[in-house]
Coordinates of N, CA and C in Angstrom, one line a residue:
Q1 N -37.8 -7.3 -18.2 CA -37.2 -8.4 -18.9 C -35.7 -8.3 -18.7
P2 N -35.1 -9.4 -18.8 CA -33.7 -9.5 -18.6 C -32.9 -8.6 -19.6
G3 N -31.8 -8.2 -19.2 CA -31.0 -7.3 -20.1 C -29.5 -7.5 -19.9
G4 N -28.7 -6.5 -20.1 CA -27.3 -6.7 -20.0 C -26.7 -7.2 -21.4
S5 N -25.5 -7.6 -21.4 CA -24.9 -8.1 -22.6 C -24.5 -9.5 -22.5
L6 N -24.9 -10.3 -23.5 CA -24.6 -11.7 -23.5 C -24.6 -12.1 -25.0
A7 N -23.4 -12.3 -25.5 CA -23.3 -12.7 -26.9 C -23.7 -14.1 -27.1
T8 N -24.5 -14.4 -28.1 CA -25.0 -15.7 -28.4 C -23.8 -16.5 -29.0
P9 N -23.4 -17.7 -28.5 CA -22.3 -18.4 -29.1 C -22.5 -18.7 -30.6
A10 N -21.4 -18.7 -31.4 CA -21.5 -18.9 -32.8 C -21.5 -20.5 -33.0
C11 N -22.7 -21.1 -32.8 CA -22.8 -22.5 -32.9 C -24.2 -22.9 -33.4
H12 N -24.3 -24.1 -33.7 CA -25.6 -24.6 -34.2 C -26.3 -25.4 -33.2
L13 N -27.6 -25.1 -33.0 CA -28.4 -25.8 -32.0 C -28.7 -27.2 -32.6
P14 N -28.8 -28.3 -31.7 CA -28.6 -28.2 -30.3 C -27.1 -28.5 -29.9
T15 N -26.2 -28.5 -30.9 CA -24.8 -29.0 -30.7 C -24.2 -28.4 -29.4
C16 N -24.2 -27.1 -29.3 CA -23.5 -26.5 -28.2 C -24.5 -25.7 -27.3
L17 N -25.8 -25.9 -27.5 CA -26.7 -25.2 -26.6 C -26.6 -25.6 -25.2
A18 N -26.4 -26.9 -25.0 CA -26.3 -27.4 -23.6 C -25.2 -26.8 -22.9
E19 N -24.0 -26.6 -23.6 CA -22.9 -26.0 -22.9 C -23.1 -24.6 -22.6
W20 N -23.8 -23.9 -23.5 CA -24.2 -22.5 -23.3 C -25.1 -22.4 -22.1
I21 N -26.1 -23.3 -22.0 CA -27.0 -23.3 -20.9 C -26.3 -23.5 -19.5
R22 N -25.3 -24.4 -19.5 CA -24.5 -24.7 -18.3 C -23.8 -23.4 -17.9
T23 N -23.3 -22.7 -18.9 CA -22.5 -21.5 -18.6 C -23.4 -20.4 -18.0
I24 N -24.5 -20.1 -18.7 CA -25.3 -19.0 -18.2 C -26.1 -19.3 -17.0
S25 N -26.4 -20.6 -16.8 CA -27.3 -21.0 -15.6 C -26.5 -20.7 -14.3
K26 N -25.2 -20.6 -14.3 CA -24.5 -20.2 -13.1 C -24.9 -18.9 -12.6
N27 N -25.4 -18.0 -13.5 CA -25.8 -16.7 -13.1 C -27.2 -16.6 -12.6
N28 N -28.0 -17.7 -12.7 CA -29.4 -17.7 -12.3 C -29.5 -18.1 -10.9
K29 N -29.1 -17.1 -10.0 CA -29.1 -17.4 -8.6 C -30.6 -17.4 -8.0
P30 N -30.8 -18.1 -7.0 CA -32.1 -18.2 -6.4 C -32.6 -16.8 -6.0
V31 N -33.8 -16.5 -6.2 CA -34.4 -15.2 -5.8 C -34.9 -15.3 -4.4
Q32 N -34.4 -14.4 -3.5 CA -34.9 -14.4 -2.1 C -36.2 -13.6 -2.0
P33 N -37.1 -14.0 -1.2 CA -38.4 -13.3 -1.0 C -38.1 -11.8 -0.7
G34 N -39.0 -11.0 -1.3 CA -38.8 -9.5 -1.1 C -39.0 -9.1 0.3
R35 N -38.2 -8.2 0.8 CA -38.3 -7.7 2.1 C -38.2 -6.2 2.1
R36 N -38.8 -5.6 3.1 CA -38.6 -4.1 3.2 C -37.2 -3.8 3.5
K37 N -36.6 -2.9 2.8 CA -35.2 -2.6 3.1 C -35.0 -1.9 4.4
D38 N -36.0 -1.1 4.8 CA -35.9 -0.3 6.0 C -37.3 -0.2 6.6
A39 N -37.8 -1.3 7.1 CA -39.2 -1.3 7.6 C -39.4 -0.3 8.7
A40 N -38.4 -0.1 9.6 CA -38.6 0.8 10.7 C -38.8 2.2 10.2
A41 N -38.3 2.5 9.1 CA -38.4 3.9 8.6 C -39.6 4.1 7.7
M42 N -40.4 3.0 7.5 CA -41.6 3.1 6.7 C -42.6 4.0 7.5
S43 N -43.2 4.9 6.7 CA -44.2 5.8 7.3 C -45.4 6.0 6.4
A44 N -46.4 6.7 6.9 CA -47.6 6.8 6.1 C -47.3 7.5 4.8
S45 N -46.3 8.4 4.8 CA -46.0 9.1 3.5 C -45.5 8.1 2.4
R46 N -45.1 6.9 2.8 CA -44.7 5.9 1.8 C -45.9 5.2 1.2
K47 N -47.0 5.3 1.8 CA -48.2 4.6 1.3 C -48.6 5.3 0.0
L48 N -49.0 4.4 -1.0 CA -49.5 4.9 -2.2 C -51.0 5.1 -2.2
K49 N -51.5 6.2 -2.7 CA -52.9 6.4 -2.9 C -53.3 6.0 -4.3
P50 N -54.5 5.4 -4.5 CA -54.9 5.1 -5.9 C -54.8 6.3 -6.8
G51 N -54.4 6.0 -8.0 CA -54.1 7.1 -9.0 C -53.1 6.6 -10.0
R52 N -52.3 7.6 -10.5 CA -51.3 7.3 -11.5 C -50.1 6.6 -10.9
L53 N -49.6 5.6 -11.6 CA -48.4 4.9 -11.2 C -47.6 4.5 -12.5
I54 N -46.3 4.9 -12.4 CA -45.5 4.6 -13.6 C -45.2 3.1 -13.6
A55 N -45.5 2.5 -14.8 CA -45.1 1.1 -15.0 C -43.8 1.1 -15.8
A56 N -42.7 0.7 -15.1 CA -41.4 0.8 -15.7 C -41.1 -0.3 -16.7
T57 N -41.7 -0.2 -17.8 CA -41.5 -1.2 -18.8 C -41.8 -0.7 -20.2
H58 N -41.1 -1.2 -21.2 CA -41.5 -0.9 -22.6 C -42.1 -2.1 -23.3
N59 N -42.3 -3.2 -22.6 CA -42.8 -4.4 -23.1 C -44.4 -4.3 -23.1
Q60 N -45.0 -4.3 -24.3 CA -46.4 -4.1 -24.4 C -47.2 -5.2 -23.8
G61 N -46.7 -6.4 -23.8 CA -47.4 -7.5 -23.1 C -47.5 -7.3 -21.6
K62 N -46.4 -6.8 -21.1 CA -46.3 -6.6 -19.6 C -47.2 -5.4 -19.3
V63 N -47.1 -4.3 -20.1 CA -47.9 -3.1 -19.9 C -49.4 -3.5 -19.8
K64 N -49.9 -4.4 -20.7 CA -51.3 -4.8 -20.7 C -51.6 -5.5 -19.4
E65 N -50.8 -6.5 -19.0 CA -51.0 -7.2 -17.8 C -51.0 -6.4 -16.5
L66 N -50.0 -5.5 -16.5 CA -49.9 -4.6 -15.3 C -51.1 -3.6 -15.2
R67 N -51.6 -3.2 -16.4 CA -52.7 -2.3 -16.4 C -53.9 -3.0 -15.9
D68 N -54.1 -4.3 -16.3 CA -55.2 -5.0 -15.8 C -55.2 -5.2 -14.3
L69 N -54.0 -5.6 -13.8 CA -53.8 -5.8 -12.4 C -53.9 -4.5 -11.5
L70 N -53.2 -3.5 -12.0 CA -53.2 -2.2 -11.3 C -54.6 -1.6 -11.3
G71 N -55.4 -1.8 -12.4 CA -56.7 -1.2 -12.5 C -57.6 -1.8 -11.4
D72 N -57.5 -3.1 -11.1 CA -58.2 -3.7 -10.0 C -57.9 -3.1 -8.6
A73 N -56.7 -2.5 -8.5 CA -56.3 -1.9 -7.2 C -56.5 -0.4 -7.2
G74 N -57.1 0.2 -8.3 CA -57.4 1.6 -8.3 C -56.4 2.5 -8.9
F75 N -55.4 1.8 -9.6 CA -54.3 2.6 -10.2 C -54.4 2.7 -11.7
T76 N -53.9 3.7 -12.2 CA -53.9 3.9 -13.7 C -52.4 3.8 -14.1
A77 N -52.0 2.8 -14.8 CA -50.6 2.5 -15.2 C -50.3 3.4 -16.4
I78 N -49.2 4.2 -16.3 CA -48.6 4.9 -17.4 C -47.2 4.3 -17.7
S79 N -47.0 3.8 -18.9 CA -45.8 3.1 -19.1 C -44.6 4.0 -19.3
A80 N -43.4 3.5 -19.0 CA -42.2 4.3 -19.2 C -42.0 4.6 -20.7
G81 N -42.5 3.7 -21.6 CA -42.4 4.0 -23.0 C -43.3 5.2 -23.4
E82 N -44.5 5.3 -22.8 CA -45.4 6.4 -23.1 C -44.8 7.7 -22.7
L83 N -44.0 7.7 -21.6 CA -43.4 8.9 -21.1 C -42.1 9.2 -21.8
G84 N -41.6 8.3 -22.6 CA -40.3 8.5 -23.3 C -39.1 8.3 -22.4
L85 N -39.3 7.6 -21.3 CA -38.2 7.3 -20.4 C -37.3 6.3 -21.0
P86 N -36.0 6.5 -20.8 CA -35.0 5.5 -21.3 C -35.1 4.2 -20.7
E87 N -34.8 3.1 -21.4 CA -34.7 1.8 -20.9 C -33.3 1.5 -20.3
P88 N -33.2 1.3 -19.0 CA -31.9 1.0 -18.5 C -31.3 -0.3 -18.9
D89 N -30.0 -0.5 -18.9 CA -29.4 -1.8 -19.1 C -29.6 -2.6 -17.8
E90 N -30.1 -3.8 -18.0 CA -30.4 -4.7 -16.9 C -29.1 -5.6 -16.6
T91 N -28.4 -5.1 -15.7 CA -27.0 -5.7 -15.4 C -27.0 -6.5 -14.2
A92 N -28.1 -6.6 -13.4 CA -28.1 -7.5 -12.2 C -28.1 -8.9 -12.6
D93 N -27.8 -9.8 -11.6 CA -27.8 -11.2 -11.9 C -28.9 -12.0 -11.2
T94 N -30.0 -11.3 -10.8 CA -31.2 -11.9 -10.3 C -32.4 -11.2 -10.8
F95 N -33.6 -11.8 -10.7 CA -34.8 -11.2 -11.1 C -35.0 -9.9 -10.2
R96 N -34.8 -10.1 -9.0 CA -35.1 -9.0 -8.0 C -34.1 -7.8 -8.3
G97 N -32.9 -8.1 -8.6 CA -31.9 -7.0 -8.9 C -32.3 -6.2 -10.1
N98 N -32.7 -6.9 -11.2 CA -33.2 -6.2 -12.4 C -34.5 -5.5 -12.2
A99 N -35.4 -6.0 -11.4 CA -36.7 -5.3 -11.2 C -36.4 -4.0 -10.4
E100 N -35.6 -4.1 -9.4 CA -35.3 -2.9 -8.6 C -34.5 -1.9 -9.5
L101 N -33.6 -2.3 -10.3 CA -32.9 -1.4 -11.2 C -33.8 -0.6 -12.1
K102 N -34.8 -1.3 -12.7 CA -35.7 -0.7 -13.6 C -36.7 0.3 -12.9
A103 N -37.1 -0.2 -11.7 CA -38.1 0.7 -11.0 C -37.4 2.0 -10.5
L104 N -36.2 1.8 -10.0 CA -35.4 3.0 -9.6 C -35.1 4.0 -10.7
A105 N -34.8 3.4 -11.9 CA -34.5 4.3 -13.0 C -35.7 5.1 -13.4
A106 N -36.9 4.4 -13.5 CA -38.1 5.1 -13.9 C -38.5 6.1 -12.8
A107 N -38.4 5.8 -11.5 CA -38.8 6.7 -10.5 C -37.9 7.9 -10.4
K108 N -36.6 7.8 -10.6 CA -35.7 8.9 -10.6 C -35.9 9.8 -11.8
A109 N -36.2 9.2 -13.0 CA -36.3 9.9 -14.2 C -37.7 10.7 -14.2
S110 N -38.7 10.1 -13.6 CA -40.0 10.7 -13.7 C -40.3 11.6 -12.5
G111 N -39.6 11.3 -11.4 CA -39.9 12.0 -10.1 C -41.2 11.5 -9.4
E112 N -41.6 10.3 -9.8 CA -42.8 9.7 -9.2 C -42.5 8.2 -8.9
P113 N -43.3 7.6 -8.0 CA -43.1 6.2 -7.7 C -43.3 5.4 -9.0
A114 N -42.5 4.3 -9.1 CA -42.6 3.5 -10.3 C -42.6 2.0 -9.9
L115 N -43.3 1.2 -10.7 CA -43.4 -0.2 -10.4 C -42.8 -0.9 -11.6
A116 N -41.9 -1.8 -11.3 CA -41.2 -2.6 -12.4 C -41.4 -4.1 -12.1
D117 N -41.3 -4.8 -13.2 CA -41.5 -6.3 -13.2 C -40.2 -6.9 -13.9
D118 N -39.7 -7.9 -13.3 CA -38.7 -8.7 -14.0 C -39.1 -10.2 -13.8
S119 N -39.2 -10.8 -14.9 CA -39.7 -12.2 -14.8 C -39.1 -13.1 -15.9
G120 N -39.4 -14.4 -15.8 CA -38.8 -15.3 -16.8 C -39.2 -16.7 -16.5
L121 N -38.8 -17.6 -17.4 CA -39.0 -19.0 -17.3 C -37.7 -19.7 -16.8
A122 N -37.9 -20.5 -15.8 CA -36.8 -21.3 -15.3 C -37.1 -22.8 -15.4
C123 N -36.3 -23.4 -16.3 CA -36.5 -24.8 -16.6 C -35.7 -25.7 -15.7
D124 N -36.3 -26.7 -15.0 CA -35.5 -27.6 -14.2 C -34.5 -28.4 -15.0
G125 N -34.9 -28.8 -16.2 CA -34.0 -29.6 -17.0 C -32.9 -28.9 -17.7
L126 N -32.9 -27.5 -17.6 CA -31.9 -26.7 -18.1 C -31.1 -25.9 -17.0
S127 N -31.1 -26.5 -15.8 CA -30.4 -25.9 -14.7 C -30.9 -24.5 -14.4
G128 N -32.2 -24.2 -14.6 CA -32.7 -22.9 -14.3 C -32.8 -21.9 -15.5
A129 N -32.1 -22.3 -16.6 CA -32.2 -21.4 -17.8 C -33.6 -21.5 -18.5
P130 N -33.9 -20.5 -19.3 CA -33.2 -19.3 -19.6 C -33.2 -18.3 -18.4
G131 N -34.0 -18.4 -17.4 CA -33.9 -17.5 -16.2 C -33.9 -16.1 -16.6
I132 N -33.0 -15.3 -16.0 CA -32.9 -13.9 -16.2 C -32.6 -13.5 -17.7
Y133 N -32.3 -14.5 -18.5 CA -32.0 -14.3 -19.9 C -33.2 -14.7 -20.8
S134 N -34.3 -14.8 -20.2 CA -35.5 -15.3 -20.9 C -35.8 -14.4 -22.2
A135 N -35.8 -13.1 -22.0 CA -36.1 -12.2 -23.1 C -35.0 -12.3 -24.2
R136 N -33.7 -12.4 -23.7 CA -32.6 -12.4 -24.6 C -32.6 -13.6 -25.5
W137 N -33.2 -14.7 -25.0 CA -33.2 -15.9 -25.9 C -34.1 -15.6 -27.1
A138 N -35.0 -14.6 -27.0 CA -35.9 -14.3 -28.1 C -35.2 -13.4 -29.1
G139 N -34.0 -12.9 -28.8 CA -33.2 -12.0 -29.7 C -33.8 -10.6 -29.8
P140 N -33.1 -9.8 -30.6 CA -33.5 -8.4 -30.7 C -34.9 -8.2 -31.4
D141 N -35.3 -9.2 -32.1 CA -36.6 -9.1 -32.8 C -37.8 -9.7 -31.9
K142 N -37.4 -10.1 -30.7 CA -38.4 -10.6 -29.7 C -39.2 -11.8 -30.3
D143 N -38.4 -12.7 -30.9 CA -39.0 -13.9 -31.6 C -39.1 -15.0 -30.6
F144 N -40.2 -15.0 -29.8 CA -40.4 -16.0 -28.8 C -40.7 -17.4 -29.4
R145 N -41.1 -17.5 -30.6 CA -41.2 -18.8 -31.2 C -39.8 -19.5 -31.3
A146 N -38.8 -18.7 -31.7 CA -37.4 -19.1 -31.7 C -36.9 -19.5 -30.3
A147 N -37.3 -18.6 -29.4 CA -36.9 -18.9 -28.0 C -37.5 -20.2 -27.5
M148 N -38.7 -20.5 -27.8 CA -39.4 -21.7 -27.3 C -38.7 -22.9 -28.0
Q149 N -38.3 -22.7 -29.2 CA -37.6 -23.8 -29.9 C -36.2 -24.1 -29.3
K150 N -35.6 -23.0 -28.8 CA -34.3 -23.2 -28.1 C -34.5 -24.0 -26.8
V151 N -35.6 -23.7 -26.1 CA -35.9 -24.5 -24.9 C -36.1 -26.0 -25.3
E152 N -36.9 -26.2 -26.3 CA -37.2 -27.6 -26.7 C -35.9 -28.3 -27.1
D153 N -35.0 -27.6 -27.9 CA -33.8 -28.2 -28.3 C -32.9 -28.5 -27.2
G154 N -32.9 -27.5 -26.2 CA -32.0 -27.7 -25.1 C -32.4 -28.9 -24.2
L155 N -33.7 -29.1 -24.0 CA -34.2 -30.2 -23.3 C -33.9 -31.5 -24.0
K156 N -34.0 -31.5 -25.3 CA -33.6 -32.7 -26.1 C -32.2 -33.1 -25.9
S157 N -31.3 -32.1 -25.8 CA -29.9 -32.3 -25.6 C -29.6 -32.8 -24.2
E158 N -30.5 -32.6 -23.3 CA -30.3 -33.0 -21.9 C -31.0 -34.3 -21.6
T159 N -31.6 -35.0 -22.6 CA -32.3 -36.2 -22.4 C -31.4 -37.3 -21.8
T160 N -31.9 -38.0 -20.8 CA -31.1 -39.0 -20.2 C -31.0 -40.3 -21.1
S161 N -30.1 -41.2 -20.7 CA -29.8 -42.4 -21.5 C -31.0 -43.3 -21.6
D162 N -31.9 -43.2 -20.6 CA -33.2 -44.0 -20.7 C -34.3 -43.2 -21.3
G163 N -34.0 -42.1 -22.0 CA -35.0 -41.3 -22.7 C -35.8 -40.4 -21.9
E164 N -35.5 -40.1 -20.7 CA -36.3 -39.2 -19.8 C -35.9 -37.8 -20.1
V165 N -36.9 -36.9 -20.1 CA -36.7 -35.5 -20.3 C -37.4 -34.8 -19.1
D166 N -36.7 -33.9 -18.4 CA -37.3 -33.2 -17.3 C -38.0 -31.9 -17.8
K167 N -39.3 -32.0 -17.9 CA -40.1 -30.8 -18.4 C -40.7 -30.0 -17.3
R168 N -40.2 -30.2 -16.1 CA -40.7 -29.3 -15.0 C -40.1 -27.9 -15.2
A169 N -40.9 -26.9 -14.8 CA -40.5 -25.5 -14.9 C -41.2 -24.6 -14.0
S170 N -40.7 -23.4 -13.9 CA -41.3 -22.3 -13.0 C -41.4 -21.1 -13.8
F171 N -42.4 -20.3 -13.7 CA -42.4 -18.9 -14.1 C -42.2 -18.1 -12.8
V172 N -41.2 -17.2 -12.8 CA -40.8 -16.4 -11.7 C -41.1 -14.9 -12.0
C173 N -41.6 -14.2 -11.1 CA -41.8 -12.7 -11.3 C -41.4 -12.0 -10.0
V174 N -40.7 -10.9 -10.1 CA -40.5 -10.0 -9.0 C -41.0 -8.6 -9.4
L175 N -41.9 -8.1 -8.6 CA -42.3 -6.7 -8.7 C -41.6 -5.8 -7.8
S176 N -41.1 -4.7 -8.2 CA -40.4 -3.8 -7.4 C -41.0 -2.4 -7.5
L177 N -41.3 -1.8 -6.3 CA -41.9 -0.5 -6.2 C -40.8 0.4 -5.7
A178 N -40.5 1.5 -6.5 CA -39.4 2.4 -6.1 C -39.9 3.8 -6.0
W179 N -39.3 4.6 -5.1 CA -39.6 6.0 -5.0 C -38.4 6.8 -5.5
P180 N -38.5 8.0 -5.9 CA -37.4 8.8 -6.4 C -36.3 9.0 -5.4
D181 N -36.5 8.8 -4.1 CA -35.4 9.0 -3.2 C -34.6 7.7 -3.0
G182 N -35.0 6.6 -3.7 CA -34.2 5.4 -3.7 C -34.7 4.3 -2.8
H183 N -35.9 4.5 -2.1 CA -36.5 3.4 -1.3 C -37.1 2.4 -2.3
V184 N -37.0 1.1 -2.0 CA -37.6 0.1 -2.8 C -38.2 -1.0 -2.0
E185 N -39.4 -1.5 -2.5 CA -40.0 -2.6 -1.9 C -40.2 -3.7 -3.0
S186 N -39.9 -4.9 -2.7 CA -40.0 -6.0 -3.7 C -40.8 -7.1 -3.3
F187 N -41.5 -7.8 -4.3 CA -42.5 -8.8 -4.0 C -42.3 -9.9 -5.1
E188 N -42.2 -11.2 -4.6 CA -41.9 -12.3 -5.5 C -43.1 -13.2 -5.7
G189 N -43.3 -13.7 -6.9 CA -44.3 -14.7 -7.2 C -43.7 -15.8 -8.0
I190 N -44.0 -17.1 -7.7 CA -43.5 -18.2 -8.5 C -44.7 -19.2 -8.7
I191 N -44.8 -19.7 -9.9 CA -45.8 -20.7 -10.2 C -45.1 -21.9 -10.9
R192 N -45.4 -23.1 -10.5 CA -44.8 -24.3 -11.0 C -45.7 -24.9 -12.1
G193 N -45.0 -25.6 -13.0 CA -45.8 -26.3 -14.0 C -44.9 -27.2 -14.9
Q194 N -45.5 -27.6 -16.0 CA -44.8 -28.5 -17.0 C -44.7 -27.8 -18.3
L195 N -43.7 -28.1 -19.1 CA -43.6 -27.6 -20.4 C -44.2 -28.6 -21.4
V196 N -44.8 -28.1 -22.5 CA -45.4 -28.9 -23.5 C -44.9 -28.4 -24.9
F197 N -44.7 -29.4 -25.8 CA -44.3 -29.0 -27.2 C -45.2 -29.9 -28.1
P198 N -45.6 -29.3 -29.3 CA -45.3 -27.9 -29.7 C -46.1 -26.9 -28.9
P199 N -45.8 -25.6 -29.1 CA -46.5 -24.5 -28.4 C -48.0 -24.6 -28.7
R200 N -48.8 -24.2 -27.7 CA -50.3 -24.3 -27.9 C -50.9 -22.9 -27.5
G201 N -51.7 -22.4 -28.3 CA -52.4 -21.2 -28.0 C -51.8 -19.9 -28.5
E202 N -52.7 -18.9 -28.7 CA -52.2 -17.6 -29.2 C -52.4 -16.5 -28.2
R203 N -52.9 -16.8 -27.1 CA -53.1 -15.8 -26.0 C -51.8 -15.6 -25.3
G204 N -51.8 -14.6 -24.4 CA -50.6 -14.4 -23.6 C -49.5 -13.8 -24.4
F205 N -48.3 -14.0 -23.9 CA -47.1 -13.6 -24.6 C -45.9 -14.4 -24.1
G206 N -44.7 -14.1 -24.7 CA -43.5 -14.8 -24.3 C -43.6 -16.3 -24.4
Y207 N -43.3 -17.0 -23.3 CA -43.2 -18.5 -23.3 C -44.6 -19.1 -22.8
D208 N -45.6 -18.3 -22.8 CA -46.9 -18.8 -22.3 C -47.4 -20.0 -23.1
P209 N -47.2 -20.1 -24.4 CA -47.8 -21.3 -25.1 C -47.1 -22.6 -24.8
I210 N -46.0 -22.7 -24.0 CA -45.4 -24.0 -23.7 C -45.5 -24.3 -22.2
F211 N -46.2 -23.4 -21.4 CA -46.3 -23.6 -20.0 C -47.7 -24.0 -19.5
V212 N -47.8 -25.2 -18.9 CA -49.1 -25.6 -18.3 C -48.9 -25.6 -16.8
P213 N -49.6 -24.7 -16.1 CA -49.5 -24.6 -14.6 C -49.9 -25.9 -14.0
E214 N -49.4 -26.2 -12.8 CA -49.8 -27.4 -12.1 C -51.3 -27.4 -11.8
G215 N -51.9 -28.6 -12.0 CA -53.3 -28.7 -11.8 C -54.2 -28.3 -13.0
E216 N -53.6 -27.8 -14.1 CA -54.3 -27.3 -15.2 C -54.0 -28.2 -16.4
T217 N -54.8 -28.1 -17.5 CA -54.6 -28.8 -18.7 C -54.3 -27.9 -19.9
E218 N -54.6 -26.6 -19.7 CA -54.3 -25.6 -20.8 C -53.0 -24.9 -20.5
T219 N -52.3 -24.5 -21.6 CA -51.2 -23.6 -21.4 C -51.7 -22.2 -21.1
F220 N -50.7 -21.3 -20.6 CA -51.1 -19.9 -20.5 C -51.5 -19.3 -21.8
G221 N -51.0 -19.9 -22.9 CA -51.3 -19.3 -24.2 C -52.7 -19.7 -24.7
E222 N -53.3 -20.7 -24.1 CA -54.7 -21.1 -24.4 C -55.7 -20.6 -23.4
M223 N -55.2 -20.3 -22.2 CA -56.1 -19.9 -21.1 C -56.8 -18.6 -21.2
D224 N -58.0 -18.5 -20.8 CA -58.7 -17.2 -20.8 C -57.8 -16.2 -19.9
P225 N -57.6 -15.0 -20.4 CA -56.7 -14.0 -19.7 C -57.1 -13.8 -18.3
S226 N -58.4 -13.7 -18.0 CA -58.9 -13.5 -16.7 C -58.5 -14.6 -15.7
K227 N -58.5 -15.8 -16.2 CA -58.1 -17.0 -15.4 C -56.6 -16.9 -15.2
K228 N -55.8 -16.6 -16.2 CA -54.4 -16.5 -16.1 C -54.0 -15.4 -15.1
H229 N -54.6 -14.3 -15.2 CA -54.3 -13.2 -14.4 C -54.6 -13.4 -12.9
A230 N -55.5 -14.4 -12.7 CA -55.8 -14.7 -11.3 C -54.9 -15.7 -10.6
M231 N -54.0 -16.4 -11.4 CA -53.2 -17.4 -10.9 C -51.7 -17.3 -11.3
S232 N -51.3 -16.4 -12.2 CA -50.0 -16.4 -12.7 C -49.0 -15.9 -11.7
H233 N -47.7 -16.1 -12.0 CA -46.6 -15.7 -11.2 C -46.7 -14.2 -10.9
R234 N -47.1 -13.4 -11.9 CA -47.3 -12.0 -11.7 C -48.4 -11.7 -10.8
A235 N -49.5 -12.5 -10.9 CA -50.6 -12.3 -10.0 C -50.3 -12.6 -8.5
I236 N -49.4 -13.6 -8.3 CA -49.0 -14.0 -7.0 C -48.1 -12.8 -6.4
A237 N -47.2 -12.3 -7.2 CA -46.4 -11.2 -6.7 C -47.3 -9.9 -6.5
F238 N -48.3 -9.8 -7.3 CA -49.1 -8.6 -7.2 C -50.0 -8.7 -6.0
A239 N -50.4 -9.9 -5.6 CA -51.2 -10.1 -4.4 C -50.4 -9.6 -3.2
K240 N -49.1 -9.9 -3.2 CA -48.2 -9.5 -2.1 C -48.1 -7.9 -2.1
F241 N -48.1 -7.4 -3.3 CA -48.0 -5.9 -3.4 C -49.3 -5.3 -2.9
K242 N -50.4 -5.9 -3.2 CA -51.7 -5.3 -2.7 C -51.8 -5.4 -1.1
T243 N -51.2 -6.5 -0.6 CA -51.2 -6.7 0.9 C -50.4 -5.6 1.5
F244 N -49.3 -5.3 0.9 CA -48.4 -4.2 1.3 C -49.2 -2.8 1.3
L245 N -49.9 -2.6 0.3 CA -50.7 -1.3 0.2 C -51.7 -1.2 1.3
A246 N -52.2 -2.4 1.7 CA -53.3 -2.4 2.7 C -52.8 -2.3 4.1
E247 N -51.5 -2.5 4.3 CA -50.9 -2.5 5.7 C -51.0 -1.1 6.3

């Protein structure tokens, strides 16, 4: 999840939310597809064998999804929280940068390969916000109901003169696999969809209850977890990760 320091403006929604969105959205730079940093140097010793893998997250929702996905590939996910590893400050300005930062921190602290995820909701009508600040919109108490309300209020403030509201959005995920020596591989997944209000469904986590994937009628919050895990942004990134393992 996003990190770093960003003070919430002392204002009332939606009065100045739009201005805040315009300010932070400048930092939501496009994520480039993951590439091997040193493909020529890749060797068999870099290949991971099924077994234990550090999941570099303290977010229980992500831990559950990563365990489900990693289990299908023969890995047992041990979270950074379970190992008592510190949570690094997420100071990068892209999903990929923050994913790599977290993976490297866990790999170096544990002495084992680690997999990190950085993901978020990017709303077309909010110039890509909340983007890398998706978790921060929920505040220190992780109140995603409040975060979803901020999204709705922000979109209302961006309504055009003819009453149109752009509810298109993307969920973006970057998975980064890091080794203790600093080598990193990154894999990106994106799924497009539409936002709906009020939130629907109690499944999933984060912004899932307001996101309906293209071609579907249910939100991620209503959808059966097995169906969501087969099509989500995290699943798309993970499919690329599994292809890498098979090479």
